[in-house]
Coordinates of C-alpha atoms in Angstrom, one line a residue:
X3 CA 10.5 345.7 -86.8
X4 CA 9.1 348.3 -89.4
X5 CA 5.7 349.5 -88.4
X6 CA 3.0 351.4 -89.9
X7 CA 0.4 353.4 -88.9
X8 CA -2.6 354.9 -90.6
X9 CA -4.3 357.4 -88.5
X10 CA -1.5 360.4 -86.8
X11 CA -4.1 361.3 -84.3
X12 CA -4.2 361.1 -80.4
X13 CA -4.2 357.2 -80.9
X14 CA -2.0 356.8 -83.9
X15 CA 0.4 358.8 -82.0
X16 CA 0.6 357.5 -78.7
X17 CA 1.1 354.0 -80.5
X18 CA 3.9 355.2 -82.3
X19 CA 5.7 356.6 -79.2
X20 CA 5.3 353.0 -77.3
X21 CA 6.6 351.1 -80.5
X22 CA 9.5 353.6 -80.8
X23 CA 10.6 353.4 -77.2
X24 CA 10.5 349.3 -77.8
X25 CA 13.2 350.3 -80.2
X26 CA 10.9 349.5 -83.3
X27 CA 10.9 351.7 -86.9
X28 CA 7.3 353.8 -87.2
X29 CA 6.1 355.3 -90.5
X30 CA 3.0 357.7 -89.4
X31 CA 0.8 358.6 -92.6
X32 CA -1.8 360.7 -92.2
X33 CA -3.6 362.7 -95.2
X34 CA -4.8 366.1 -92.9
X35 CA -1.5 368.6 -93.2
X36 CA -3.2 370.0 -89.5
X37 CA -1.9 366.4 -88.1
X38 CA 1.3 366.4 -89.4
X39 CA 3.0 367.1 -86.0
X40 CA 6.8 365.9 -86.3
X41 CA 7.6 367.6 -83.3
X42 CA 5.7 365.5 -81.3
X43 CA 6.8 362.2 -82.6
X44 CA 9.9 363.6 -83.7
X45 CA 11.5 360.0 -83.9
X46 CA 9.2 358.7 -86.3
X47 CA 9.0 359.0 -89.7
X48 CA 6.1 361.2 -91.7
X49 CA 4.2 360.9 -94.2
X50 CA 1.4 363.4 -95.7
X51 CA -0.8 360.8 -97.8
X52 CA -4.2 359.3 -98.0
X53 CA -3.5 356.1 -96.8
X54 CA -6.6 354.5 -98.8
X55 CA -5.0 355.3 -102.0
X56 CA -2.0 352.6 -103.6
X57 CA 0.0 355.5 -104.9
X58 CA 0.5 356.3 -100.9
X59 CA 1.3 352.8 -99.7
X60 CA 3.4 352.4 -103.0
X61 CA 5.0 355.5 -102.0
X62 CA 5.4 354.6 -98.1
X63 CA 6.8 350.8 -99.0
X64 CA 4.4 349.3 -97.1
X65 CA 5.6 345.6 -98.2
X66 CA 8.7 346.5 -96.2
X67 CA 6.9 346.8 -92.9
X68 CA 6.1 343.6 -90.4
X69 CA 2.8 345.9 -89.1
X70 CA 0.7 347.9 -90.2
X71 CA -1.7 349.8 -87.7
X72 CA -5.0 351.2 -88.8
X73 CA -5.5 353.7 -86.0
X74 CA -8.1 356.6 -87.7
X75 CA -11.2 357.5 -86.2
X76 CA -13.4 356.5 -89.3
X77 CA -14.1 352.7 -89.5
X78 CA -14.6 352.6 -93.1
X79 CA -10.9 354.1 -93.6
X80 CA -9.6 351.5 -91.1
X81 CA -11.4 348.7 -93.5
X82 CA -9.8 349.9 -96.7
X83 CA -6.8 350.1 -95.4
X84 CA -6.2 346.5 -93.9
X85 CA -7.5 345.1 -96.5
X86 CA -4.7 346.8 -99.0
X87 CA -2.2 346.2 -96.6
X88 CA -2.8 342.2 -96.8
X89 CA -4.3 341.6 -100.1
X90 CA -1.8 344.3 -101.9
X91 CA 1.3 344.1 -100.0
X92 CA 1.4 340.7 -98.1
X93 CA 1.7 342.6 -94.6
X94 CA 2.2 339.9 -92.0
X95 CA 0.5 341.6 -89.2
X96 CA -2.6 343.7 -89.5
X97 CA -4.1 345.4 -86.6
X98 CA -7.2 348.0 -86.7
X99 CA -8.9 350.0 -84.8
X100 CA -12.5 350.0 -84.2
X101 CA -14.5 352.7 -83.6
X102 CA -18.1 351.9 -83.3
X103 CA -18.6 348.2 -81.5
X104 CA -21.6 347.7 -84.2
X105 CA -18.9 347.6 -87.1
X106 CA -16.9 344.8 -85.2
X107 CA -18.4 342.0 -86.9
X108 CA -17.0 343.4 -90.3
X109 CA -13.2 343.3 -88.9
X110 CA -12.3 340.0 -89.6
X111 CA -9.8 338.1 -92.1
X112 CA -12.1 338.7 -94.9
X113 CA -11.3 342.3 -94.8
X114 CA -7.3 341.5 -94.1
X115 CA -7.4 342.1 -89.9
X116 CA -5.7 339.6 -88.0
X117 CA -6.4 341.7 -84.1
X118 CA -9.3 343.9 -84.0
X119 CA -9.0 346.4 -81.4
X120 CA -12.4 347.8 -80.2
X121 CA -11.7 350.6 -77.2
X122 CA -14.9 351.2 -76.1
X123 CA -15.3 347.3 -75.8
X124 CA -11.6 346.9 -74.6
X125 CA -12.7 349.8 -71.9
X126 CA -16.0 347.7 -70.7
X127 CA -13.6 344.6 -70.5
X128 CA -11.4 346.3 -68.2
X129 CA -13.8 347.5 -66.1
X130 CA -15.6 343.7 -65.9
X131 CA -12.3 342.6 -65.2
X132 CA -11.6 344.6 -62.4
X133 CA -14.9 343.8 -60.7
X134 CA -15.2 340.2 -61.4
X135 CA -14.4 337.0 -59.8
X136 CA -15.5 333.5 -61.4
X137 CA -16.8 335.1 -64.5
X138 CA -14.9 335.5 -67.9
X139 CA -14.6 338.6 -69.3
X140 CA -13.1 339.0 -72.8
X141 CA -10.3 340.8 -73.3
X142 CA -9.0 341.0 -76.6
X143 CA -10.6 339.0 -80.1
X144 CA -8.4 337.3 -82.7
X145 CA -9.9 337.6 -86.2
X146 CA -7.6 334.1 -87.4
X147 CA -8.7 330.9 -85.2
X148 CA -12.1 331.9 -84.1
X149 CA -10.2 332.9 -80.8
X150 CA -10.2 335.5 -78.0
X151 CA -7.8 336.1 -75.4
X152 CA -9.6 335.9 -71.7
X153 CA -9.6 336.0 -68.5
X154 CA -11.4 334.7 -64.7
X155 CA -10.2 335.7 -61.5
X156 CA -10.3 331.6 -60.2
X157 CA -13.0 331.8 -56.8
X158 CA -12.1 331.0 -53.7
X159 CA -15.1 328.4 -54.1
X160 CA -13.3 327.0 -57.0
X161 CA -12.6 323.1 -56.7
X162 CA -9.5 323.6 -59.1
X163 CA -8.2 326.0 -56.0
X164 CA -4.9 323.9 -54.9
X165 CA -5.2 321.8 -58.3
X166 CA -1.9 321.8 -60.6
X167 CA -2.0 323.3 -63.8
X168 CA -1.2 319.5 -65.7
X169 CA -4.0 317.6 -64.0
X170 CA -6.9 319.7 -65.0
X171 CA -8.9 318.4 -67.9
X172 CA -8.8 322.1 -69.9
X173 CA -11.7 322.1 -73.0
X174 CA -10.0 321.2 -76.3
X175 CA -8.6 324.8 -78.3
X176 CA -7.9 326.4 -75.1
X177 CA -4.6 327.3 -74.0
X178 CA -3.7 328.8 -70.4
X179 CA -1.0 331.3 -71.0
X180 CA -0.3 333.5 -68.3
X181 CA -1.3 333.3 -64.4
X182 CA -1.2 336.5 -62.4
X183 CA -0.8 336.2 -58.7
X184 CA -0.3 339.6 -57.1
X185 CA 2.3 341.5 -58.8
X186 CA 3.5 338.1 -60.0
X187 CA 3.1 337.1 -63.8
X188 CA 3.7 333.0 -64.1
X189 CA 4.1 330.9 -67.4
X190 CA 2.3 328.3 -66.0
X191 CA 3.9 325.1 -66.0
X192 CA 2.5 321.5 -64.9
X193 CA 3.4 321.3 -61.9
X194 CA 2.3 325.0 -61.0
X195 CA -0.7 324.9 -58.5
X196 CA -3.9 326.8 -59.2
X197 CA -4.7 329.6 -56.2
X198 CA -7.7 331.2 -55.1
X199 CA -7.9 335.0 -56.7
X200 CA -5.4 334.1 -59.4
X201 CA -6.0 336.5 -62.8
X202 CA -6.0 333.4 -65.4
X203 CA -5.4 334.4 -68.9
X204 CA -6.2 331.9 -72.0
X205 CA -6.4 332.0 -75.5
X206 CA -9.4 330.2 -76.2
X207 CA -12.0 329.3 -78.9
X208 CA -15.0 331.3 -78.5
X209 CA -17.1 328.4 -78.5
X210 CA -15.4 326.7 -75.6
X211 CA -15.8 329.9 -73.3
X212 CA -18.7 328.9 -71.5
X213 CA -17.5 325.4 -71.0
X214 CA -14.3 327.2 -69.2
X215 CA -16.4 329.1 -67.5
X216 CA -17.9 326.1 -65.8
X217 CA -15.0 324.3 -65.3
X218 CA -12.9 327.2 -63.6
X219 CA -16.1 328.7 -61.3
X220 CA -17.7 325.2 -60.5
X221 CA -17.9 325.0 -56.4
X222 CA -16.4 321.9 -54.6
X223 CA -19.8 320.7 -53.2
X224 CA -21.2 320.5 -56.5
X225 CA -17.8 319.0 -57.9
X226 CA -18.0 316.4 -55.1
X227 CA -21.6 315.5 -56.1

């Protein structure tokens, strides 16, 4: 897979090294000579160019790459930039940063993002999600669908504790996709049993998350009622 990536900062960089070791190609284009480091993504291929300009993205065959990453530390570069990269060029995948959580709403199909990443909200998630049980905490939001990937550590109280996977009525557009039990990670099937203090991870339409919510943290005494 051809990647790549706007922004050969901190971020940008780091991105490239995990995509290289998957055994993936990385273009890094940045437009300041100062972060032009080869040496430290020596892998990679460079590029010195404004990424917000068509001449560069002509230049850097951008409608050869399967990704392209907006990783720069200014929002309004990270805009211009998706949106050239699907409107211009057909890239399949566009991911971008976010910088400031207030500009989130803007990342969104209408400016060519398909996955919004948003670190200090990723960072809060995280953090909820380390702390919490019988509360979702969103993880990660899909700009295509309406749909965010989530997650509830299933209560002890639960009444789905001990219920398999197939005989639980789950909201309509929600999917269950991973269950982590310990240092276990389960594709659920239906005949997998839900347990106590499992990490459950769906894909799920934002309007449905509260109606998961209930259904996954309801107690047995009120389910019995």
């Amino acid at each position: 897979m051809r990647v790549a990536i706007a922004g050969a900062g901190a971020v940008g960089r780091s991105i490239a090294g995990e995509l290289l070791e998957n055994g993936h190609e990385v273009l890094l284009i940045d437009k300041a000579p100062t972060a032009i480091s080869v040496e430290r993504v020596p892998q990679a291929e460079w590029l010195l160019a404004d990424a917000c300009e068509i001449t560069s993205l002509d230049e850097a065959a951008i409608q050869r790459c399967n990704v392209v990453i907006a990783a720069t530390g200014d929002d309004k570069v990270n805009l211009v930039v998706s949106l050239l990269a699907k409107t211009e060029y057909g890239v399949p995948r566009v991911v971008s940063r976010v910088n400031n959580p207030k500009n989130e709403w803007l990342f969104n199909e209408s400016w060519g993002v398909d996955v919004a990443v948003s670190t200090p909200r990723l960072m809060s998630a995280l953090v909820e999600e380390a702390v919490s049980v019988g509360d979702l905490v969103r993880l990660l939001r899909f700009s295509h669908g309406d749909a965010n990937l989530v997650e509830l550590t299933l209560p002890e109280e639960s009444a789905l504790a001990g219920t398999q996977v197939g005989a639980v009525q789950w909201p309509q557009d929600t999917s269950l996709v991973t269950i982590i039990r310990g240092t276990r990670v389960l594709t659920p099937t239906r005949e997998d049993s839900l347990e106590a203090g499992d990490e459950l991870l769906f894909v799920a339409a934002q309007s449905r998350e509260e109606q998961l919510e209930d259904l996954l943290s309801v107690r047995r005494n009120d389910a019995a009622r």
